[in-house]
């Protein structure tokens, strides 16, 4: 019995949330198997310590559909005690579908491992933490990347098994994708995040946030209100229903601090809030607060550092 | 063409959650309950499809105790046609909920089944995908745009990194993201009208489904507080100074 980790890659190797997922998995089993969708850098991935086997495909697979992926995975997955993936929109799309095929009840978004079948996960936008025990024969989990350290040991020499190409079903078809291109660091791996809210006021004004972010080599984040208003695209949303981040420094600019937003950032190491309303709830979770108009304050900070 | 929409009654998103003293769960006594916000978006989307004459009937299904009828009524007041309440006092997990919904998708021969992408109480984000897996139907999750095209749906989804558009054949499962639409408020005349729309009430055990929870909640705790309290600074120079010299970040 062992553990299959379905990893997501960034530039060909497991991204930060996937490395954190590997750490979590190694708390459960002493070795793991990995599945990756791009074989290009498999020789590098092979070196990750305690990985016994890597499944991949002959060619890189883009635009995976949950239907096709699950049809392929359900064969392999049945042999494992654990099936684990990093939390995120990719795994949320297929893990439950796979679970349906195997008659399993996944535990999504775990933040702590108590024992082989007991885990903590946040509920109610992180306003409560549930300790949950699974009685399933195979335990399916998704792991919050912010809750575990990224695994960084090498010295492994995994064997590689290439799987046959995914069969495309004929009931779902990929049409197109609009991916936001950015030179900035990824939200999920950035050390610093500068996040803008409704207070920023317009898409044009969002430049103020971008300039500060660039000066700090930071990623950009946003509240739902900023995304809904079209200041920036959806994949920058931080919160209960967006991304969950925990950088060393999170600077919240013109964000009031609704619980749904806090759910995505309150585990950041240092939180700075800049808001013109001194009663804004964001100050209740911040380490440092500055009451002021962002339109004067932010350019000043950008200039000064 | 028929649409089936699943709705859940949850603690209203504006309520500050309190964990029970005995750590058995969260306080639900005398707390405002509402329809899960993502499910409201699902109901709204079904109504918009009906207003475009793309579907003829909207059936709303919910699972829970008697007071869940209120939630079904509010969907009927928005514009759904009839409701089904599956009665149980147990809190069910996504797999169990999906098994019940599968029964009704098949019984009602639903062409388009719409669910919220996640419930804001347990935050699982699973039920729609499990349902699609159980039925072996195509799925489009986290939808921010839904268009009907011939006998298929063109759905734009919110994914890591941006947006993706899929074309899925009917019958299908769609789960809603926040930006799909803005749900309407029910008008007073529609609230009155909803009172006479039918709600079928069925005991869960009458369905004879094989349903057992797989998970056991051992404890529910309050999250750890962030240490210390906020230090308010007077100006941006002080901010740069603490970040550089005290926190060593910049
Ligand atoms: C089901 C559900 C899920 C949700 N999920 C999320 C989520 O994942 N992420 C999320 O962020 N939200 C989410 N929300 C929305 C959330 O409830 C809030 O509505 C949202 O976070 C508010 O965004 P905001 O703070 O930018 O806007 P507001 O609350 O409008 O705050 C704007 C702030 O800007 C300040 N401001 C204005 N002008 C200036 C200025 N010139 N200088 C300085 N400060 C200024 C104001 O004082 C105010 O505090 C969700 C809501 C629901 C119902």
XYZ file of C-alpha atoms and ligand atoms in Angstrom:
608
model
C 0.000 0.000 0.000
C 1.320 3.392 -0.765
C 0.630 6.891 -1.778
C 0.057 8.573 -5.127
C 0.685 12.306 -5.359
C -0.671 14.123 -8.389
C 1.648 17.068 -8.832
C 1.306 20.342 -10.707
C 4.357 21.706 -12.435
C 5.854 25.135 -12.934
C 8.582 25.321 -15.567
C 8.603 21.541 -15.708
C 9.142 20.692 -12.038
C 6.699 20.492 -9.106
C 5.482 23.918 -8.005
C 5.574 25.118 -4.426
C 2.122 23.814 -3.420
C 3.040 20.423 -4.923
C 6.306 20.306 -2.988
C 4.350 21.120 0.167
C 1.973 18.295 -0.736
C 4.950 15.937 -1.031
C 6.039 16.940 2.494
C 2.561 16.240 3.815
C 2.418 12.892 2.007
C 5.734 11.831 3.468
C 4.235 12.291 6.930
C 1.822 9.497 5.969
C 4.021 7.098 4.035
C 7.784 6.716 3.828
C 7.807 6.703 0.027
C 5.431 8.060 -2.563
C 4.664 7.744 -6.252
C 4.237 10.887 -8.328
C 2.095 11.610 -11.361
C 3.104 14.523 -13.603
C 1.600 15.688 -16.868
C 4.778 16.834 -18.552
C 7.737 14.462 -18.979
C 10.183 17.134 -20.206
C 12.112 17.474 -16.949
C 11.514 14.015 -15.609
C 15.232 13.477 -15.009
C 15.170 16.348 -12.564
C 11.944 15.212 -10.909
C 13.423 11.715 -10.477
C 15.912 13.130 -8.022
C 13.307 14.092 -5.431
C 14.056 11.964 -2.390
C 11.647 9.192 -1.339
C 9.834 9.157 -4.658
C 9.690 5.543 -5.807
C 7.933 5.819 -9.089
C 6.904 8.560 -11.470
C 3.991 8.215 -13.833
C 3.950 10.482 -16.808
C 2.990 10.558 -20.448
C 5.006 10.440 -23.661
C 4.108 13.997 -24.444
C 3.161 16.961 -22.357
C -0.605 17.185 -21.880
C -2.221 20.599 -22.027
C -5.861 21.399 -21.504
C -6.702 18.333 -19.497
C -10.380 17.588 -19.121
C -11.542 16.105 -15.820
C -13.527 13.444 -17.695
C -10.506 12.093 -19.612
C -8.138 12.389 -16.688
C -10.459 10.475 -14.372
C -10.943 7.722 -16.938
C -7.200 7.242 -16.996
C -6.616 7.659 -13.264
C -9.305 5.344 -11.984
C -7.287 2.344 -13.165
C -4.116 3.350 -11.365
C -5.703 4.936 -8.312
C -7.454 1.796 -7.128
C -4.131 0.330 -5.944
C -3.286 3.092 -3.497
C -3.955 3.738 0.160
C -3.690 7.496 -0.359
C -4.381 9.720 -3.354
C -3.191 13.243 -2.704
C -3.059 16.479 -4.674
C -2.358 20.110 -3.866
C -5.549 22.172 -3.307
C -6.421 24.471 -6.152
C -8.817 24.795 -9.044
C -7.031 22.051 -10.967
C -7.423 19.334 -8.332
C -10.836 20.559 -7.194
C -12.064 19.870 -10.697
C -11.069 16.205 -10.943
C -10.436 14.791 -7.430
C -14.159 14.612 -6.492
C -15.000 13.124 -9.882
C -12.350 10.468 -9.360
C -13.738 9.872 -5.860
C -17.178 9.224 -7.341
C -15.673 6.524 -9.539
C -13.986 4.846 -6.584
C -16.868 5.412 -4.135
C -14.716 7.508 -1.797
C -15.302 10.694 0.201
C -12.304 13.027 -0.198
C -11.104 15.416 2.483
C -10.185 18.637 0.736
C -7.901 21.432 1.979
C -6.148 19.684 4.848
C -3.863 21.881 6.946
C -2.617 19.378 9.503
C -2.071 15.636 9.829
C -2.853 14.069 13.218
C -2.400 10.431 12.273
C -2.802 8.081 9.313
C -6.468 8.919 8.894
C -7.125 12.071 10.921
C -6.714 15.570 9.538
C -7.557 19.209 10.241
C -9.315 21.307 7.655
C -10.739 24.826 7.815
C -14.505 25.287 7.505
C -16.640 28.455 7.430
C -13.979 30.432 5.569
C -11.392 29.486 8.156
C -13.486 30.691 11.094
C -13.440 27.170 12.493
C -11.126 24.207 12.143
C -12.604 20.710 11.936
C -10.682 17.601 12.930
C -11.894 14.881 10.596
C -11.267 11.136 10.586
C -11.703 9.141 7.414
C -13.066 5.595 7.406
C -12.523 5.091 3.687
C -10.297 2.247 2.476
C -8.450 4.654 0.221
C -8.037 8.164 1.575
C -8.232 11.002 -0.918
C -6.854 14.336 0.203
C -6.069 17.758 -1.133
C -3.442 19.699 0.759
C -3.248 23.433 1.452
C 0.158 24.368 0.102
C 0.536 27.158 2.649
C 0.247 24.780 5.601
C 3.299 22.590 4.909
C 6.918 23.324 4.085
C 7.925 22.647 0.495
C 9.914 19.399 0.280
C 13.493 20.126 -0.700
C 15.530 16.935 -0.345
C 17.036 15.209 -3.309
C 19.086 12.082 -3.816
C 16.222 9.973 -5.134
C 16.233 7.803 -8.225
C 12.645 7.003 -9.066
C 11.657 4.588 -11.793
C 9.521 6.050 -14.563
C 6.400 4.588 -16.092
C 4.913 6.243 -19.137
C 1.162 5.878 -19.400
C -0.705 5.501 -22.674
C -2.072 8.742 -24.108
C -5.297 9.959 -22.576
C -8.343 8.909 -24.537
C -10.499 11.837 -25.434
C -14.160 11.334 -24.667
C -16.689 12.850 -27.035
C -18.990 14.612 -24.599
C -16.688 17.418 -23.519
C -14.429 19.468 -25.676
C -11.813 22.033 -24.876
C -12.464 25.222 -26.856
C -9.954 27.792 -25.673
C -8.091 29.345 -22.791
C -7.240 32.900 -21.834
C -4.241 32.795 -19.579
C -3.060 35.991 -17.936
C 0.591 36.449 -18.764
C 2.729 38.025 -16.136
C 6.423 38.424 -15.453
C 5.658 38.779 -11.770
C 6.048 35.976 -9.226
C 3.185 33.476 -8.811
C 0.706 34.295 -6.057
C 1.142 30.860 -4.476
C 4.926 31.070 -4.208
C 5.643 34.802 -3.783
C 7.471 36.079 -0.685
C 5.648 39.397 -0.872
C 2.132 40.130 -2.123
C 0.653 43.558 -2.726
C -3.109 43.266 -2.892
C -5.607 45.879 -4.044
C -9.297 46.239 -3.235
C -12.275 48.299 -4.241
C -10.575 51.354 -2.740
C -8.179 51.385 -5.697
C -11.125 52.638 -7.724
C -10.370 51.660 -11.330
C -8.378 49.484 -13.661
C -6.110 52.418 -14.476
C -5.451 53.131 -10.839
C -4.371 49.525 -10.339
C -1.044 50.667 -11.810
C -0.292 52.133 -8.397
C -0.444 48.608 -6.972
C 1.607 47.192 -9.847
C 4.354 49.758 -9.463
C 4.773 48.997 -5.782
C 4.692 45.261 -6.498
C 7.400 45.595 -9.141
C 9.606 47.595 -6.847
C 9.320 44.849 -4.216
C 9.494 41.974 -6.696
C 6.093 41.023 -5.315
C 3.068 39.202 -6.697
C -0.213 41.028 -7.099
C -3.417 40.008 -5.375
C -6.914 41.424 -5.240
C -10.169 41.301 -3.330
C -13.312 39.980 -4.898
C -14.691 43.502 -5.205
C -11.654 44.542 -7.263
C -12.018 41.505 -9.526
C -15.789 41.922 -9.903
C -15.298 45.555 -10.846
C -12.891 44.481 -13.578
C -9.744 46.147 -12.170
C -7.897 42.851 -12.598
C -8.657 39.308 -13.733
C -10.235 36.542 -11.654
C -7.125 34.490 -10.975
C -5.749 37.222 -8.706
C -8.575 36.889 -6.200
C -7.448 36.033 -2.704
C -9.944 34.556 -0.255
C -12.406 31.848 0.659
C -13.270 31.287 -2.967
C -10.059 32.489 -4.523
C -6.451 31.648 -3.737
C -5.124 30.973 -0.267
C -1.746 32.577 0.300
C 0.705 32.898 3.177
C 3.629 35.069 2.072
C 6.180 36.639 4.378
C 4.598 40.017 3.755
C 1.028 40.785 2.637
C 0.209 44.419 1.949
C -3.550 45.033 1.767
C -4.360 48.293 0.040
C -7.901 49.670 -0.013
C -9.293 46.344 1.219
C -11.840 46.440 4.048
C -11.095 42.952 5.426
C -14.286 40.934 4.915
C -14.055 37.444 6.456
C -14.085 35.924 2.986
C -10.959 37.886 2.110
C -9.245 37.173 5.434
C -9.789 33.450 4.809
C -7.242 33.661 2.031
C -4.463 35.660 3.668
C -4.618 35.649 7.440
C -1.810 33.094 7.740
C 0.646 35.526 6.135
C 3.636 36.152 8.354
C 3.433 39.932 8.414
C 0.291 41.781 7.346
C 0.317 45.479 6.530
C -2.985 47.294 5.958
C -3.307 50.652 4.292
C -6.801 52.066 4.425
C -8.359 55.484 4.820
C -10.937 54.190 7.279
C -9.389 53.653 10.692
C -12.253 51.331 11.660
C -11.748 48.987 8.710
C -11.798 45.382 10.000
C -8.583 44.603 8.117
C -6.721 46.389 10.943
C -7.890 43.663 13.343
C -5.715 41.071 11.629
C -2.902 43.386 10.533
C 0.473 43.624 12.258
C 1.034 47.153 11.009
C -1.570 49.660 9.971
C -1.422 52.948 8.189
C -4.509 55.147 8.004
C -4.363 57.229 4.890
C -5.280 57.789 1.290
C -3.721 55.101 -0.861
C -3.361 57.480 -3.795
C -0.775 59.510 -1.917
C 0.661 56.859 0.404
C 1.417 54.082 -2.080
C 3.333 56.219 -4.621
C 5.348 57.656 -1.731
C 6.285 54.191 -0.501
C 7.136 53.093 -4.029
C 9.405 56.097 -4.427
C 11.084 55.737 -1.053
C 12.085 52.049 -1.050
C -35.753 20.765 -21.475
C -35.521 20.662 -17.741
C -33.084 22.163 -15.257
C -32.490 20.810 -11.789
C -30.842 23.064 -9.222
C -29.519 21.884 -5.865
C -29.659 24.361 -2.986
C -28.341 24.236 0.564
C -29.408 26.120 3.646
C -26.364 27.544 5.434
C -25.509 30.150 8.047
C -25.775 33.538 6.336
C -22.434 34.723 4.978
C -22.602 37.899 7.064
C -22.872 36.091 10.389
C -19.812 35.893 12.576
C -19.256 32.209 13.229
C -18.976 31.018 16.841
C -17.591 27.642 17.758
C -19.608 25.774 20.428
C -18.124 25.561 23.903
C -17.979 21.760 23.794
C -16.182 21.835 20.406
C -18.869 19.719 18.796
C -19.586 22.176 16.000
C -20.573 25.783 15.395
C -23.434 27.633 17.046
C -26.562 27.421 14.875
C -29.215 28.383 17.449
C -30.753 31.795 16.768
C -28.417 32.398 13.876
C -29.598 33.816 10.568
C -29.781 31.124 7.877
C -29.857 31.758 4.119
C -29.443 30.017 0.815
C -25.784 29.290 0.076
C -24.693 32.289 -2.082
C -23.325 30.076 -4.864
C -26.653 28.234 -5.024
C -28.499 31.530 -5.447
C -26.287 32.105 -8.471
C -27.229 28.622 -9.712
C -30.945 29.353 -9.324
C -30.506 32.706 -11.081
C -28.700 31.088 -14.008
C -31.454 28.527 -14.456
C -34.047 31.306 -14.432
C -32.121 33.227 -17.079
C -32.016 30.126 -19.284
C -35.748 29.781 -18.816
C -36.329 33.434 -19.661
C -34.493 32.807 -22.930
C -36.877 29.911 -23.553
C -34.007 27.445 -23.492
C -35.558 25.392 -20.736
C -39.157 24.809 -19.711
C -39.038 23.863 -16.085
C -36.790 24.457 -13.077
C -36.874 21.938 -10.237
C -35.123 22.839 -6.986
C -33.875 20.082 -4.682
C -32.672 20.476 -1.130
C -31.819 18.038 1.636
C -32.298 18.593 5.358
C -34.874 19.137 8.054
C -38.285 20.804 7.687
C -36.986 24.352 7.847
C -35.125 23.795 4.578
C -38.514 24.433 2.977
C -37.839 28.142 3.556
C -34.757 27.920 1.372
C -36.679 26.094 -1.332
C -39.425 28.745 -1.092
C -36.929 31.503 -1.679
C -35.742 29.747 -4.850
C -39.371 29.421 -5.936
C -39.885 33.116 -5.215
C -36.932 33.942 -7.450
C -38.608 32.015 -10.272
C -38.073 28.261 -9.967
C -41.162 26.159 -10.678
C -41.295 23.464 -8.046
C -39.342 22.032 -5.165
C -38.304 18.722 -3.686
C -37.276 18.394 -0.048
C -35.471 15.227 0.957
C -35.953 15.008 4.691
C -33.211 13.886 7.020
C -31.907 15.149 10.334
C -28.387 13.910 9.586
C -25.682 16.116 8.169
C -24.617 14.437 4.972
C -21.269 14.526 3.214
C -20.797 15.492 -0.440
C -20.704 11.851 -1.641
C -23.992 11.103 0.128
C -25.596 14.316 -1.142
C -24.454 13.520 -4.675
C -25.999 10.037 -4.456
C -29.341 11.580 -3.522
C -29.076 14.184 -6.274
C -28.208 11.463 -8.793
C -31.497 9.791 -7.961
C -33.412 12.970 -8.782
C -31.413 13.929 -11.867
C -32.325 10.530 -13.297
C -35.906 10.508 -12.085
C -36.589 14.014 -13.385
C -34.495 13.493 -16.514
C -32.754 16.793 -15.926
C -30.872 18.099 -18.961
C -28.915 20.796 -17.180
C -28.136 20.346 -13.511
C -26.674 23.396 -11.792
C -25.036 23.535 -8.347
C -23.031 26.126 -6.456
C -19.319 25.396 -6.653
C -19.021 25.197 -2.890
C -21.109 25.566 0.231
C -19.805 28.321 2.479
C -20.276 26.196 5.612
C -18.146 23.093 5.002
C -16.278 24.689 2.067
C -15.844 21.272 0.419
C -16.264 22.178 -3.266
C -17.031 18.574 -4.280
C -20.705 17.781 -4.736
C -21.135 18.837 -8.380
C -18.038 16.986 -9.523
C -18.981 13.834 -7.577
C -22.471 13.975 -9.064
C -21.002 14.281 -12.562
C -18.734 11.311 -11.821
C -21.567 9.144 -10.480
C -23.701 9.874 -13.540
C -20.758 9.833 -15.925
C -22.021 13.156 -17.298
C -19.761 15.892 -18.664
C -18.991 18.635 -16.137
C -18.105 22.315 -16.249
C -17.112 23.605 -12.833
C -16.544 27.189 -11.561
C -18.573 28.666 -14.425
C -18.450 32.395 -15.075
C -20.363 32.308 -18.364
C -22.902 29.843 -19.720
C -24.247 29.841 -23.284
C -26.451 27.234 -24.918
C -25.315 26.131 -28.347
C -27.323 23.506 -30.234
C -27.486 20.523 -27.982
C -24.506 21.545 -25.874
C -23.401 24.201 -23.415
C -20.467 26.523 -23.924
C -19.123 27.221 -20.475
C -16.328 29.586 -19.490
C -14.616 28.462 -16.295
C -12.411 30.259 -13.788
C -9.148 28.345 -13.502
C -5.659 28.947 -12.092
C -4.116 31.503 -14.382
C -7.249 32.761 -16.101
C -10.270 31.427 -17.964
C -11.032 28.321 -19.991
C -13.973 27.585 -22.267
C -15.406 24.092 -22.715
C -18.206 22.727 -24.822
C -20.133 20.006 -23.050
C -22.990 17.900 -24.334
C -26.311 17.545 -22.580
C -27.172 16.189 -20.118
C -24.496 17.926 -18.071
C -23.494 19.250 -14.679
C -22.474 22.882 -14.155
C -21.158 24.471 -10.957
C -21.273 28.229 -10.504
C -18.598 30.731 -9.610
C -19.243 34.185 -8.177
C -19.033 36.106 -11.405
C -21.593 34.105 -13.361
C -24.419 36.503 -12.533
C -25.951 38.659 -9.837
C -28.962 36.905 -8.332
C -32.201 38.891 -8.335
C -34.218 39.761 -5.281
C -37.616 38.144 -5.226
C -40.384 40.671 -5.717
C -43.316 40.736 -3.316
C -45.813 39.397 -5.878
C -43.409 36.563 -6.677
C -42.980 35.775 -3.000
C -46.766 35.507 -2.757
C -46.941 33.394 -5.891
C -44.234 31.069 -4.589
C -46.466 30.107 -1.672
C -48.680 28.119 -3.990
C -45.906 26.427 -5.943
C -45.586 22.734 -5.063
C -42.900 21.263 -2.802
C -42.702 17.465 -2.649
C -41.514 16.228 0.708
C -39.833 12.834 0.733
C -38.196 11.001 3.625
C -34.620 10.064 2.792
C -35.192 6.445 3.845
C -38.012 6.087 1.327
C -35.436 6.420 -1.422
C -33.690 3.207 -0.337
C -30.277 4.534 -1.213
C -27.088 3.077 0.180
C -25.851 6.119 2.085
C -23.339 6.161 4.906
C -21.052 8.934 6.027
C -17.380 8.068 5.615
C -15.989 10.826 7.756
C -16.215 11.434 11.451
C -15.887 14.948 12.822
C -13.922 14.529 16.041
C -13.804 18.154 17.021
C -14.443 21.706 15.803
C -12.178 24.402 17.204
C -11.778 28.114 16.808
C -8.767 28.963 14.637
C -5.618 30.178 16.366
C -5.666 33.940 16.919
C -3.028 35.992 15.198
C -0.478 36.907 17.840
C -0.457 40.425 19.268
C -2.438 43.369 18.036
C -1.997 45.886 15.288
C 0.623 48.596 15.598
C -0.686 51.758 13.997
C 1.985 53.823 12.321
C 1.957 57.538 11.685
C 3.415 57.707 8.217
C 4.958 55.722 5.402
C 8.508 56.361 6.596
C 7.766 54.522 9.807
C 6.286 51.674 7.781
C 9.359 51.326 5.593
C 11.514 51.520 8.703
C 9.765 48.657 10.567
C 9.670 46.456 7.488
C 13.372 47.015 6.870
C 14.842 47.114 10.309
C 12.452 45.264 12.584
C 10.995 42.595 10.287
C 13.998 42.421 7.984
C 11.780 41.887 4.956
C 12.596 44.772 2.632
C -19.862 33.553 -1.069
C -18.902 34.696 -1.020
C -17.580 34.458 -1.312
C -16.662 35.496 -1.298
N -15.349 35.234 -1.579
C -14.450 36.237 -1.523
C -13.059 36.001 -1.777
O -12.625 34.872 -2.080
N -12.202 37.052 -1.690
C -12.618 38.321 -1.373
O -11.774 39.232 -1.319
N -13.918 38.553 -1.152
C -14.840 37.557 -1.227
N -16.157 37.850 -1.009
C -16.585 39.264 -0.908
C -16.379 39.893 0.455
O -17.501 39.626 1.267
C -16.223 41.417 0.303
O -17.360 41.930 -0.345
C -14.996 41.846 -0.463
O -13.849 41.183 0.038
C -14.816 43.332 -0.356
O -13.718 43.767 -1.119
P -12.955 45.111 -0.736
O -12.421 45.003 0.627
O -12.000 45.397 -1.836
O -14.100 46.208 -0.874
P -14.794 47.085 0.248
O -15.340 46.259 1.323
O -15.704 48.000 -0.475
O -13.603 47.906 0.873
C -12.932 48.922 0.225
C -11.981 49.530 1.239
O -11.177 50.501 0.601
C -10.998 51.595 1.484
N -10.689 52.762 0.650
C -11.482 53.381 -0.240
N -10.834 54.392 -0.830
C -9.596 54.438 -0.291
C -8.456 55.270 -0.474
N -8.476 56.268 -1.349
N -7.367 55.024 0.257
C -7.333 54.002 1.159
N -8.374 53.190 1.374
C -9.491 53.388 0.663
C -12.303 51.704 2.216
O -12.117 52.376 3.459
C -12.700 50.241 2.398
O -12.213 49.722 3.623
C -17.093 36.813 -1.002
C -18.428 37.047 -0.701
C -19.326 36.005 -0.708
C -20.767 36.288 -0.392
